[in-house]
Structures are given as structure tokens and as C-alpha cells.
Coordinates of C-alpha atoms and ligand atoms in Angstrom, one line a residue:
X8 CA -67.4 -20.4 54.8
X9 CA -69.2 -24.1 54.1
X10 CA -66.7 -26.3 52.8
X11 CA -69.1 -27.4 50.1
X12 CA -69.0 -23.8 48.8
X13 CA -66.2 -23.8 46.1
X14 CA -66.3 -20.7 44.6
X15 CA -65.7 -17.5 46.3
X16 CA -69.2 -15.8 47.0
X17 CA -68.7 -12.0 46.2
X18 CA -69.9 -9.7 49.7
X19 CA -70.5 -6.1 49.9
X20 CA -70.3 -5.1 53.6
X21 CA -72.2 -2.0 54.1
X22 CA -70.9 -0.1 57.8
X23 CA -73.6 2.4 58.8
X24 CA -71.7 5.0 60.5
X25 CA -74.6 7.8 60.6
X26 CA -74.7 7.7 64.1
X27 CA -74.9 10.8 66.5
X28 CA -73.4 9.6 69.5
X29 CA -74.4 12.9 71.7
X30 CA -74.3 10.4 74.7
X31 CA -70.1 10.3 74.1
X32 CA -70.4 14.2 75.3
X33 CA -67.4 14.6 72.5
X34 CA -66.1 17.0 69.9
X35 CA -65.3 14.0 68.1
X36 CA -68.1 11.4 66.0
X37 CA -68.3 8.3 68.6
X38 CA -67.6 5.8 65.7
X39 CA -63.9 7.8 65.5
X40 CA -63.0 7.0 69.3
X41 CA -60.3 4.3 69.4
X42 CA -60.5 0.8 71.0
X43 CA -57.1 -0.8 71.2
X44 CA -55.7 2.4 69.4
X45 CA -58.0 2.4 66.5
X46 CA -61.0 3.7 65.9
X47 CA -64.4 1.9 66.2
X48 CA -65.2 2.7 63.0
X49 CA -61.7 1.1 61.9
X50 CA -62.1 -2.2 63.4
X51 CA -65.6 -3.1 61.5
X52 CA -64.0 -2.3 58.4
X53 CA -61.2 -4.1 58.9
X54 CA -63.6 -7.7 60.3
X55 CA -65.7 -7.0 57.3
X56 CA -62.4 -7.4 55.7
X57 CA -61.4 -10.5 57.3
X58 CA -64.9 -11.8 57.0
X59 CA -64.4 -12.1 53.1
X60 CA -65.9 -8.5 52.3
X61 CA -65.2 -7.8 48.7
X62 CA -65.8 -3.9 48.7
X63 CA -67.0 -1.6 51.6
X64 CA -69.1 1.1 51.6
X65 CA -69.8 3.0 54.5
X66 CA -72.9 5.5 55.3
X67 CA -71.7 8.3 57.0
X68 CA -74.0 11.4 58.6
X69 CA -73.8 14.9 56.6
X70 CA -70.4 16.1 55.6
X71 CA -68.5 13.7 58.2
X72 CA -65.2 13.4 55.9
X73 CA -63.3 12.2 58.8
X74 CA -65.4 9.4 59.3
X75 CA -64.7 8.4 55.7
X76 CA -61.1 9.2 55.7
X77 CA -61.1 6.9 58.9
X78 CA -62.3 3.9 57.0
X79 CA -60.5 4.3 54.1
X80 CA -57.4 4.0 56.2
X81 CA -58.4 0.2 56.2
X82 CA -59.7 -0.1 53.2
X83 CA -58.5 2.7 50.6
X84 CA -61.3 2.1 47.8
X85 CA -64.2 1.9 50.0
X86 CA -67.0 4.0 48.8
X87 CA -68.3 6.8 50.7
X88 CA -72.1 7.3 51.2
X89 CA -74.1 10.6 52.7
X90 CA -77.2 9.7 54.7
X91 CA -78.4 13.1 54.4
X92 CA -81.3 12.6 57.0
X93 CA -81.4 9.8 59.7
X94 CA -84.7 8.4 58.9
X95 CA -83.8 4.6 60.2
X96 CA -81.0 1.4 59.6
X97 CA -83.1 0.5 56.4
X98 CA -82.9 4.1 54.8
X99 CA -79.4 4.4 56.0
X100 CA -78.9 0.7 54.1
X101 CA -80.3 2.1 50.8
X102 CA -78.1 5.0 50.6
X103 CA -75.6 2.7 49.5
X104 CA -77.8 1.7 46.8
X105 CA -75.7 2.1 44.1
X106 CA -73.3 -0.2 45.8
X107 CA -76.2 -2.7 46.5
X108 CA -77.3 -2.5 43.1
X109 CA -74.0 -3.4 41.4
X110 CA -74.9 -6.6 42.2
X111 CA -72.9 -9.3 44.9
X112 CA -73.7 -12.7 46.1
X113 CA -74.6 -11.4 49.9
X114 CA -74.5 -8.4 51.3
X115 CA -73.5 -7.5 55.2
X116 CA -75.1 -4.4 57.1
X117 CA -73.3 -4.0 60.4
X118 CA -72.4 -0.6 62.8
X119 CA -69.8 1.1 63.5
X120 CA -70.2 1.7 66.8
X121 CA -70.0 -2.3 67.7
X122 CA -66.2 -2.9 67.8
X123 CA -66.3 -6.2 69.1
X124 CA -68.0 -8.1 66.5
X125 CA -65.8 -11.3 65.0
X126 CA -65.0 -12.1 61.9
X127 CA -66.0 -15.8 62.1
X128 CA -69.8 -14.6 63.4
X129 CA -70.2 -12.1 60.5
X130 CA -68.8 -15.4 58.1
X131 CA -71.5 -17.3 59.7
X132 CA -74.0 -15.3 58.7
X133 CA -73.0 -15.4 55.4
X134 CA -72.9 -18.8 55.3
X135 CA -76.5 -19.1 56.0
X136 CA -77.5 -16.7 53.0
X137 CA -75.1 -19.2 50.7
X138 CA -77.2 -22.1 52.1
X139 CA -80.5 -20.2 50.9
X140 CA -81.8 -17.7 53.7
X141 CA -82.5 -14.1 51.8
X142 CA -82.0 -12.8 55.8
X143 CA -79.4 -13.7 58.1
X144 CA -79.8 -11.4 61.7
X145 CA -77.4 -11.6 64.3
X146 CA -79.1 -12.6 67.7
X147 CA -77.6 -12.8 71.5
X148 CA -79.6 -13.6 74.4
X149 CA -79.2 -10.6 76.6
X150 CA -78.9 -10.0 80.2
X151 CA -81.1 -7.4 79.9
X152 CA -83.1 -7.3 77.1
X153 CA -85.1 -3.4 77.7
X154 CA -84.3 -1.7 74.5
X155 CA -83.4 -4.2 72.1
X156 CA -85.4 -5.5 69.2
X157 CA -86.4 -9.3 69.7
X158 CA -86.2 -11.9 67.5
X159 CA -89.2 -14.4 67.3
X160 CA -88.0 -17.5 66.3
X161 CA -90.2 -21.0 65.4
X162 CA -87.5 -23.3 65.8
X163 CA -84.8 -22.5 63.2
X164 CA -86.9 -20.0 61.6
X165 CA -86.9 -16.5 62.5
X166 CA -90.1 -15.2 61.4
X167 CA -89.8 -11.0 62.5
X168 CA -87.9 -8.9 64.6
X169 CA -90.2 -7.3 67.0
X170 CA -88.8 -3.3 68.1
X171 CA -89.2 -2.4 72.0
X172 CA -91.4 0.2 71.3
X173 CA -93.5 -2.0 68.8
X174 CA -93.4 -5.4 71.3
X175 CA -96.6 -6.7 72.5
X176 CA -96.0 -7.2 76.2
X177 CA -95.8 -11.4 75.4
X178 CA -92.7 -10.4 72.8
X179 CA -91.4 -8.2 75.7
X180 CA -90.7 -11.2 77.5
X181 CA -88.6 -12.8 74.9
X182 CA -84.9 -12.4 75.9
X183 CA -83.7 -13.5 72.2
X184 CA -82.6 -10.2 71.0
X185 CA -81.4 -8.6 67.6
X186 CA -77.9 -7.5 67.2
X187 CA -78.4 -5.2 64.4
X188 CA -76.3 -6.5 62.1
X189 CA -77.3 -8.7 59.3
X190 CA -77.0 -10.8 56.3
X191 CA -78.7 -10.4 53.0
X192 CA -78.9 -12.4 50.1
X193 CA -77.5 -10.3 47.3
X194 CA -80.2 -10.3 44.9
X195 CA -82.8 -10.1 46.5
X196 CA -81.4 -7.0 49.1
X197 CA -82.4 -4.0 47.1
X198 CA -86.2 -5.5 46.8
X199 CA -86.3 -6.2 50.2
X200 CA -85.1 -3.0 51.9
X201 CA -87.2 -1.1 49.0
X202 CA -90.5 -2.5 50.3
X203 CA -90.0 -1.8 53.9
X204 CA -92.3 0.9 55.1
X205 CA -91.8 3.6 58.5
X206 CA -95.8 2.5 59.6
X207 CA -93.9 1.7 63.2
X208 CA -93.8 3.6 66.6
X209 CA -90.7 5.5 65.8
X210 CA -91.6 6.5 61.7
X211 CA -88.6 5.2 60.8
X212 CA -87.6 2.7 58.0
X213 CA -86.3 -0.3 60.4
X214 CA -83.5 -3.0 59.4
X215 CA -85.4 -5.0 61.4
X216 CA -88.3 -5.4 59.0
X217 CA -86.7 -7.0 56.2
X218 CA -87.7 -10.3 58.0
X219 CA -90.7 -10.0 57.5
X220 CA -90.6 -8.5 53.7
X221 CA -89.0 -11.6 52.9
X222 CA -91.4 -13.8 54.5
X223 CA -94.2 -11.8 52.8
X224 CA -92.4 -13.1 49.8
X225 CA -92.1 -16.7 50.7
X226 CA -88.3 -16.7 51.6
X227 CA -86.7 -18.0 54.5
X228 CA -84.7 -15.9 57.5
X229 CA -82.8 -17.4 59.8
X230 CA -81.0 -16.2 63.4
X231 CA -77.1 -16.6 63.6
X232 CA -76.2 -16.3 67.7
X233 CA -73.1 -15.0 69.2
X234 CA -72.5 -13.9 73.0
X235 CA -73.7 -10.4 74.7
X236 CA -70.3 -9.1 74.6
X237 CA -69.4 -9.4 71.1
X238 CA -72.2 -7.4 70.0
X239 CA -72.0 -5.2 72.5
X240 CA -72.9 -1.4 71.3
X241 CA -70.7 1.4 72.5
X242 CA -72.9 5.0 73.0
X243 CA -71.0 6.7 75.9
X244 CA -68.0 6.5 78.0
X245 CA -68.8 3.7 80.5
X246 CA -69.2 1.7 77.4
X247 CA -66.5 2.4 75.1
X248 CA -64.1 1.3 78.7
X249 CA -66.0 -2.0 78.6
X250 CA -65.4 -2.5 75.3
X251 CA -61.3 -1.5 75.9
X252 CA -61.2 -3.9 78.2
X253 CA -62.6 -7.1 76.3
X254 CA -60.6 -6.3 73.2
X255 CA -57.4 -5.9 76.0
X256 CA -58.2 -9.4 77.2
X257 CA -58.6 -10.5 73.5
X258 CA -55.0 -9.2 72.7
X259 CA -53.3 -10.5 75.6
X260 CA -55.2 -14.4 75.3
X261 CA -53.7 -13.9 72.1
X262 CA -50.1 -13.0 72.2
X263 CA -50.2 -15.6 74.9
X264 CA -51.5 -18.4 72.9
X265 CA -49.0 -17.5 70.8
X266 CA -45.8 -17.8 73.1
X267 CA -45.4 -14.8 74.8
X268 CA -45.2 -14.6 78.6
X269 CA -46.9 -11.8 81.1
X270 CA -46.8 -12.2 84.9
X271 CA -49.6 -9.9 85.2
X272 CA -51.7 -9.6 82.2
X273 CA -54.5 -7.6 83.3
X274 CA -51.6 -4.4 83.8
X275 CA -50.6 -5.1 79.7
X276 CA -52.2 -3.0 77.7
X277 CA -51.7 -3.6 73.7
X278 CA -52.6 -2.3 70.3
X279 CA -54.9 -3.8 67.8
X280 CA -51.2 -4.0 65.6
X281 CA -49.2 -5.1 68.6
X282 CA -46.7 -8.1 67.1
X283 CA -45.3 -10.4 69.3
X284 CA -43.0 -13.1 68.6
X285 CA -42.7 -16.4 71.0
X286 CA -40.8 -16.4 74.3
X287 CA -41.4 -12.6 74.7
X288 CA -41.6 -11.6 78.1
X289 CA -43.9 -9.2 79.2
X290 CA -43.4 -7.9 82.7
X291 CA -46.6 -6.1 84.9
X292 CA -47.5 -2.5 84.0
X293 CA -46.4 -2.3 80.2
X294 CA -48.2 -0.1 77.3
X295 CA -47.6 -0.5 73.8
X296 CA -49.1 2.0 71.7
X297 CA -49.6 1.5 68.2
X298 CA -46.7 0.2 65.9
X299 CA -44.5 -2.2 68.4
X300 CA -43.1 -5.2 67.3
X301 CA -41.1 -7.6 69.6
X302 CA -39.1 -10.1 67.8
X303 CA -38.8 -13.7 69.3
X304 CA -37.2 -13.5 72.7
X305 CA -37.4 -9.8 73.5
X306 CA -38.1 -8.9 77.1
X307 CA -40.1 -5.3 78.3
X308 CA -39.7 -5.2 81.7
X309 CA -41.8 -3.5 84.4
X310 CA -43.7 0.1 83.9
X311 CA -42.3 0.9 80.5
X312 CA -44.0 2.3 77.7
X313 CA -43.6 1.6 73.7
X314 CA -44.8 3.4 70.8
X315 CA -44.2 2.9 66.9
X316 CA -41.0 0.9 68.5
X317 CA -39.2 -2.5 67.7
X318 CA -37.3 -5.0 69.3
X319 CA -35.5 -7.9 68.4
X320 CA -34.6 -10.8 68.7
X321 CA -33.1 -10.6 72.4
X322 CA -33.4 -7.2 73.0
X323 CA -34.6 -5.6 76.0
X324 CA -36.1 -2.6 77.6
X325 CA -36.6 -1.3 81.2
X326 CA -38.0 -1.1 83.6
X327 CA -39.4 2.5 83.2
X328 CA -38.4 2.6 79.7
X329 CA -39.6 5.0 77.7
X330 CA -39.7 3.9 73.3
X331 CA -41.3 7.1 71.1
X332 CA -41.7 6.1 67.7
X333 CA -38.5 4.7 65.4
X334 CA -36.8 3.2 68.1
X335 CA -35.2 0.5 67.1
X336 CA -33.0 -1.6 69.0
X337 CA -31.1 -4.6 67.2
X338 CA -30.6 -7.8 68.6
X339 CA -29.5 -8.4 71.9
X340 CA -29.5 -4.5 72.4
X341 CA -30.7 -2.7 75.3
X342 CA -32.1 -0.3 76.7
X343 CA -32.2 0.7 80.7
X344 CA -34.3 2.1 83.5
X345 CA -35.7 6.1 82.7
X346 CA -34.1 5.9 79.0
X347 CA -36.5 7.4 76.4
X348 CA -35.3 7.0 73.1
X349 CA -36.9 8.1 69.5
X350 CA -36.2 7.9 66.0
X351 CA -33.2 6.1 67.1
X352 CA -31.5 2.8 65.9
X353 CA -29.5 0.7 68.2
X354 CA -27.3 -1.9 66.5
X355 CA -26.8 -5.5 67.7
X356 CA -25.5 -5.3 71.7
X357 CA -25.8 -2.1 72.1
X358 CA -26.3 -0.7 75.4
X359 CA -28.1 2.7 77.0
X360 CA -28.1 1.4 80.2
X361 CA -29.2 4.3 82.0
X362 CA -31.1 7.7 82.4
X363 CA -30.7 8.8 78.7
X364 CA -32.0 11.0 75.9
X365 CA -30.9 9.3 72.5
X366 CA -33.3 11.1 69.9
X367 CA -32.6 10.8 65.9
X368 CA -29.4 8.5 66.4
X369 CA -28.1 5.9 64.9
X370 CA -25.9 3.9 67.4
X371 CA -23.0 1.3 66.6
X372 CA -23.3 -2.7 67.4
X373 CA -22.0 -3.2 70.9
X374 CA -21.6 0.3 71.3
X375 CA -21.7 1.6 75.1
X376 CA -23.7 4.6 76.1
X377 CA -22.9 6.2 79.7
X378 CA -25.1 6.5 82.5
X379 CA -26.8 10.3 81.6
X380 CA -26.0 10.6 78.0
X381 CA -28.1 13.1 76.5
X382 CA -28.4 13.9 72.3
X383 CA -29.0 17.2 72.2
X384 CA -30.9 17.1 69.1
X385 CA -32.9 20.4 68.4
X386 CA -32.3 23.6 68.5
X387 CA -35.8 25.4 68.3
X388 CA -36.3 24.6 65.1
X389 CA -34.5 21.7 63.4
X390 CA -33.7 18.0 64.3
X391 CA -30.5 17.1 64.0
X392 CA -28.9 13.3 63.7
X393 CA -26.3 12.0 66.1
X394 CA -24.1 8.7 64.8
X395 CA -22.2 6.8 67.1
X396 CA -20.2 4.1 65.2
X397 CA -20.0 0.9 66.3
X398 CA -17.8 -0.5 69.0
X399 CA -17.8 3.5 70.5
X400 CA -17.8 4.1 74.4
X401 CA -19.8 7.3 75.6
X402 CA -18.7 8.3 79.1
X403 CA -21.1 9.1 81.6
X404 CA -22.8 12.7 81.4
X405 CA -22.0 13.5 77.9
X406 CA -23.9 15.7 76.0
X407 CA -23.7 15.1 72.1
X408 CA -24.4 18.1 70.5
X409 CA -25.8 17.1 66.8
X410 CA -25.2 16.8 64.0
X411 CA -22.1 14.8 65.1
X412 CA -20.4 12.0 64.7
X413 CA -18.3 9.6 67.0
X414 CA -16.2 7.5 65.5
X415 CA -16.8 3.9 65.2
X416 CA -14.4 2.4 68.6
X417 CA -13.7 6.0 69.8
X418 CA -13.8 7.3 73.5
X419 CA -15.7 10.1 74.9
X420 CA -14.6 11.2 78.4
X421 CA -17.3 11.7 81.3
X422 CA -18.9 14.5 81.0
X423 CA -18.2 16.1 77.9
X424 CA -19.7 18.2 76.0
X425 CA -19.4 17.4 72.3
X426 CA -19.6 19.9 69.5
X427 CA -17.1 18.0 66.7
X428 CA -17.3 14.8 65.2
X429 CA -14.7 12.3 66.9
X430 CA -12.6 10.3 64.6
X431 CA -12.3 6.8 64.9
X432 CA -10.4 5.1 67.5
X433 CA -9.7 8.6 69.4
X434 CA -10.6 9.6 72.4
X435 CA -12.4 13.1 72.9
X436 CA -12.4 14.9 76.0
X437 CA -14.4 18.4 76.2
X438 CA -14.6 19.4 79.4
X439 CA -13.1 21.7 82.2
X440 CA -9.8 20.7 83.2
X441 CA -9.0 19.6 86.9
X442 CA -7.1 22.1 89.5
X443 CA -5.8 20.5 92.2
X444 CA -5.1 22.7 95.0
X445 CA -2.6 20.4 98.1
X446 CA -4.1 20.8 101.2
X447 CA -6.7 23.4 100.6
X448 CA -9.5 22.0 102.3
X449 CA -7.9 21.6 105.3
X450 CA -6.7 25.3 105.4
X451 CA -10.3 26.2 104.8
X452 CA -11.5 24.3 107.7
X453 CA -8.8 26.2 110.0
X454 CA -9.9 29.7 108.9
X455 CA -13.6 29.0 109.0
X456 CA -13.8 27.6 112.5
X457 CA -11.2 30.4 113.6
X458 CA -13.5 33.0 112.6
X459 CA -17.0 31.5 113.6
X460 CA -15.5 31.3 117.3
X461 CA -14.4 35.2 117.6
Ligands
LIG136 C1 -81.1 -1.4 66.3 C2 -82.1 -2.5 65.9 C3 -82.5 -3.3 67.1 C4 -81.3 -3.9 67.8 C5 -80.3 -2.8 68.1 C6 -79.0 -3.4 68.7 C7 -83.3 -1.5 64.0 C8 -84.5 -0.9 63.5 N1 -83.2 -1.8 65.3 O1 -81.8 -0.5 67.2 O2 -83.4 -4.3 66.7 O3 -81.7 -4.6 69.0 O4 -80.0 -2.0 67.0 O5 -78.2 -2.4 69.2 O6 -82.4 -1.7 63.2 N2 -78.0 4.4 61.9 C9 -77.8 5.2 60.8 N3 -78.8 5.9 60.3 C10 -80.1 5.9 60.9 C11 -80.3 5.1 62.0 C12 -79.3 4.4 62.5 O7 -76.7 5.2 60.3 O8 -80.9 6.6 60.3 C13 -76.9 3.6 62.5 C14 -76.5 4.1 63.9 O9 -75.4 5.0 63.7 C15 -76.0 2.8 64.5 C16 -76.9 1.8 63.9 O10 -77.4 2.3 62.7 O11 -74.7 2.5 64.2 C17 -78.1 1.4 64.8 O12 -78.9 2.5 65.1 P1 -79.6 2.7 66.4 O13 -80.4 4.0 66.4 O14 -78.6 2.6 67.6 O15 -80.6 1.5 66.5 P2 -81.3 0.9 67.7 O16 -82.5 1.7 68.0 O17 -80.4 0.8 68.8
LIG137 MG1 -78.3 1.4 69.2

């Protein structure tokens, strides 16, 4: 925003979401495949959002629900809109009219399927409508510009946007192209997208034309640039991997600006929600689906993989660890190589050091879990809590058999299986006893060789 502009200016950001996507060759709409872990769809709500946006309304195709319930996951009172037929971007616009017309200082038309968009470029262009354009476009100069609308500029001034299939052959050569999305002064939006016509090569009501509407009317539209790659459209596969992989590097720069370490960056792979505190230390190969926090000073070491999991301050995890969602390990705890825990709290110190199973527990600060330990937690059809109090040592090889209960600074002997709560302070042994048999083995030997030789 300008600094000269005082007063919040009131947006509504319009997210056309009517798109087919048949080039995604999925069962689901290509606006609801995820980029980081969240949908497309999800992320231009939530930049809209960040841009200033006041309200949202997105235009979804016939009965797509799950396209709204998708954007309404970032922003609960967005309002829904049916584009019943898809007839263009300026009749997919206006069926947010009654949005439109409820009247805001600027309103923003961008697409859901362009993930990568900013929120600082989308501000920009609002800032130029607060400065006095009635059309702000988003333009990029494109590698390749086959396809794209262009954007014929005189100086400052962007005078139309030109449609491939409408280009002269001397606008074909202009490598200035149009984004899509766009900027519209407020009051004058309704006016403008009502007077564009579908007189083109392709009958449909373009965006695109509200350039020229305005300028028909004497008022001013303007071009606001940002690179290739931010406005990059996603419409199949091969795409939708680019565009993984530039919002990957954007997390990681990120997290790393921000204090965290990783040897090997290019093998991280975050979420959009990833948190990550300063002197974290990231080794190679790490995923982190959504809902992982790391807490200053936490360490993920090589090939593990996190989900809906938190560490802090201290903690660590791997290598090969494996954190489902509600693990939880406290400060300074930690968690060893081929460990999978979920739903489960360690408490400060705690250690599962090795090969483990700890699901729907709640263990003890500086408790000590044995190499092996397994919770054995369902039974077909319930999930049962284990708690192991703090200060408790688990042998090696135990099975706790939940519910149950081990005492907070109890002993559980190697291998046992354990069916009843220990008390504090005890020590629990369930296993088979040991037979000791003097000089059995050699015996044995004698007899066997004895009767292998005759
Ligand atoms: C549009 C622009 C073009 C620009 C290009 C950038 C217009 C007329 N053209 O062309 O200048 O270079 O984007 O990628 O705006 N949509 C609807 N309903 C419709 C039509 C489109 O919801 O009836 C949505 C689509 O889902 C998509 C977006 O609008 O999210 C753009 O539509 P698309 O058909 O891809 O426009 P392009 O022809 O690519
Ligand atoms: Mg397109």
C-alpha cells in the first residue's frame, strides 16, 4: 500500500475457480490439487488475504461444493458463486455481481489455478487503482509468449490486451504478456465488465477487454509486472510439479532466512504451514507434511518424515524417524532411528531411542523407552491410551498392552509383556522364567555327533 494512503481502502478479491482442468486427467477439480499440502485454490485465497482482501467470493463451475468448502477453509465467510455456463473471465467476473455491487474501493479478479502469485504483486496492483487507474493487469514478459494475451502498452499506459487468437501478426510479436489477473477500481467495475461484449474469435466475454471499456470511457489502465514464474498457470501434471518445486524453494529460502539450517535443501520438502524456529537443523532427505512445528533448536535428522508433529525446544528426531500426527516430543526429548510415534506426548528428556511403536501415549519427562518397545494400542476396534509416568524405564522388547499404566519411576523388565498397570517405583516383570539346564549343551553335542557317525 502507498504510504500516502491513510485509510484502509476496502477490496473484494473475486477467485474464478470455474475452470475444467480435463488436461490434470483427474477425478478431482485441478484448482483442489495441493501445492505445498494445500490446495491451489487455497493458496489464492489465502494471498488475497494477505494482500488486504476484505471479503472473498469465489466463482466456482456447476455444483462444485468442494471447491467452495476448499476456500472457505481459508476464509470461512467467503461467498460462493455458480458460473452456470463458462462463457469467458468477464462473465465468470459478473457472477459475483452481487458482491461487486455491494460496493468496495477496488476490486481483485485473480485464478485459482495460479498458486504462485504474491501478495506484494496483487498489493501493487491495487495501489495503482488507489492512485487513479480504473484497470490494473498483471503483465510478465514471457519466454514464450504463444497463447497468452498481450498487453500493448504506450509508455506507462496500457491501452488493450490483445487475445492470441484476436493478435494482428505485429501484436504477435509483442512478448509483454497478460497474466490474467487484475485490478479494478471499485466503482467503476460493474460498468466496465457490463459493457464488454463476446464480438471476439472465441465468443466469449474476455477479462481482457475491460481495458479497452475503460479507455472508451476516458479512464486510465495501467500494467503492474511480475516475473514468469509467479504467474505461472498450472493445467496438467508437468505443471503443477513445477509449481511444487518453486513454492519448495520458497519455503526453504524462507525457513533459512529465518535461522534454520539444511545441508541439503533441495532433499527438504515443507508445508505451506511448516514453523520453524532459529538454529533448527535440518538434515538431507526430510518431509514435513502439514502441521509440524520445530521449536528453536530442534534437530530432524536424515530421511525422516513429520506429520501434524511438534518439537521443541532441543528435541530431536531420527534419522529414519517416522512422526504421524500428535506427536509431541517436549524439550530436549527424543526420538531414534525407525521409531514411528502418533498421538503421543513425550515429556521433557524423554527418550525412544530405538525401533518403536508408541501410538496414543503419554510418556514421563526423562523417561527411558527400550530398544523395541511396542504400545499395543488397538484391538480391531478401539484405541486405547498407554501412560508411562515420568522418570519410568521400559526394558527392551516390551509390549505394553493398553490401557495401562506404568508408574511414574517404575521398572519393566526386557521383554515383557504388560497387561496391568505398574505401580510406582516397582518393578514389573511378565515374562517366561529362565530354566537352566548344567551342561546340557554339551551332552547334546555328544549324542548328536554319536549318531550322525553310525
Ligand atoms: C486468460 C487471459 C489471457 C492471459 C491468460 C493467462 C482472458 C480473456 N484471457 O486466457 O489474456 O494471457 O489468461 O493465463 O482473460 N474461467 C472461468 N470461467 C470462464 C472462463 C475462465 O472461471 O468462463 C477461469 C478459469 O478457470 C481460469 C481463468 O478463468 O482460472 C482463466 O481462464 P482460461 O480459459 O485459462 O483463460 P486463457 O484463455 O488462458
Ligand atoms: Mg489459461
Amino acid at each position: 500500500m502507498p504510504s500516502h494512503d491513510r485509510t484502509p481502502r476496502s477490496c473484494l478479491t473475486i477467485v474464478l475457480a470455474a475452470g475444467e482442468g480435463t488436461r490434470m486427467k483427474s477425478a478431482l477439480p485441478k484448482v483442489l490439487h495441493p501445492v505445498a499440502g494445500r490446495a491451489m485454490v487455497g493458496h489464492v485465497v489465502a494471498t488475497a488475504r494477505a494482500a488486504g482482501a476484505d471479503d472473498i467470493a469465489v466463482v466456482v463451475g456447476p455444483g462444485r461444493e468442494d471447491v467452495a468448502a476448499e476456500a472457505r477453509r481459508i476464509a470461512p465467510d467467503a461467498a460462493v458463486f455458480e458460473q452456470t455456463q463458462r462463457l469467458g473471465t468477464a462473465h465468470a467476473a459478473l457472477a459475483a455481481r452481487a458482491a461487486i455491487a455491494r460496493g468496495y474501493d477496488d476490486v481483485l479478479i485473480v485464478f485459482a489455478d495460479t498458486p504462485l502469485i504474491r501478495p506484494e504483486s496483487l498489493a501493487a496492483m491495487r495501489a495503482a487503482i488507489s492512485k487513479g487507474a480504473a484497470v490494473a493487469a498483471m503483465g510478465f514478459v514471457a519466454a514464450d509468449p504463444t497463447g497468452y494475451g498481450r498487453l500493448l502498452l504506450d509508455g506507462d499506459d496500457l491501452l488493450a490486451i490483445r487475445e492470441q487468437k484476436d493478435a494482428s501478426e505485429g501484436e504477435r510479436a509483442v512478448k509483454t504478456c497478460n497474466a490474467g489477473l487484475m485490478a479494478m477500481d471499485g466503482a467503476r467495475a460493474l460498468d466496465l465488465l457490463d459493457s464488454i461484449g463476446n464480438e471476439n474469435a472465441q465468443k466469449e466475454y474476455y477479462l481482457t477487454d475491460a481495458v479497452e471499456a475503460a479507455r472508451a470511457k476516458g479512464l486510465r489502465s495501467v500494467a503492474i509486472m511480475a516475473s514468469e514464474e509467479e504467474v505461472m498457470g498450472v493445467n496438467d501434471r508437468v505443471q503443477l510439479s513445477a509449481a511444487e518445486g518453486v513454492m519448495q524453494r520458497r519455503l526453504r529460502e524462507a525457513a533459512m532466512r529465518n535461522g534454520a539450517t539444511m545441508i541439503a535443501p533441495e532433499t527438504v520438502f515443507l508445508s505451506h504451514d511448516t514453523r520453524i524456529g532459529r538454529d533448527v537443523l535440518i538434515e538431507p532427505h526430510v518431509v514435513c507434511g502439514p502441521g509440524v512445528v520445530l521449536d528453536d533448536g530442534a534437530v530432524v535428522h536424515a530421511f525422516s518424515h513429520l506429520q501434524g508433529a511438534r518439537l521443541e525446544s532441543g528435541a530431536n528426531a531420527g534419522p529414519f524417524a517416522r512422526l504421524r500426527p500428535g506427536a509431541h516430543l517436549g524439550a530436549n526429548a527424543k526420538v531414534g532411528n525407525f521409531v514411528e510415534l502418533k498421538a503421543a506426548t513425550l515429556g521433557p528428556g524423554a527418550k525412544v531411542s530405538h525401533l518403536s511403536y508408541i501410538g496414543d501415549a503419554e510418556i514421563g519427562a526423562d523417561a527411558n523407552i527400550g530398544a523395541g518397545t511396542i504400545t499395543c494400542n488397538y484391538d480391531g476396534f478401539g484405541k486405547f491410551r498407554t501412560i508411562v509416568g515420568a522418570g519410568a524405564f521400559v526394558g527392551s522388547n516390551t509390549s505394553l498392552v493398553a490401557p495401562i499404566h506404568v508408574g511414574a519411576g517404575a521398572y519393566v523388565g526386557s521383554g515383557s509383556v504388560v497387561t496391568k498397570d505398574v505401580a510406582p517405583d516397582a518393578l514389573a516383570l511378565a515374562r517366561g522364567q529362565q530354566v537352566e539346564k548344567p551342561g546340557w549343551a554339551s551332552d547334546f553335542r555328544t549324542r548328536r555327533m554319536a549318531s550322525k557317525k553310525s
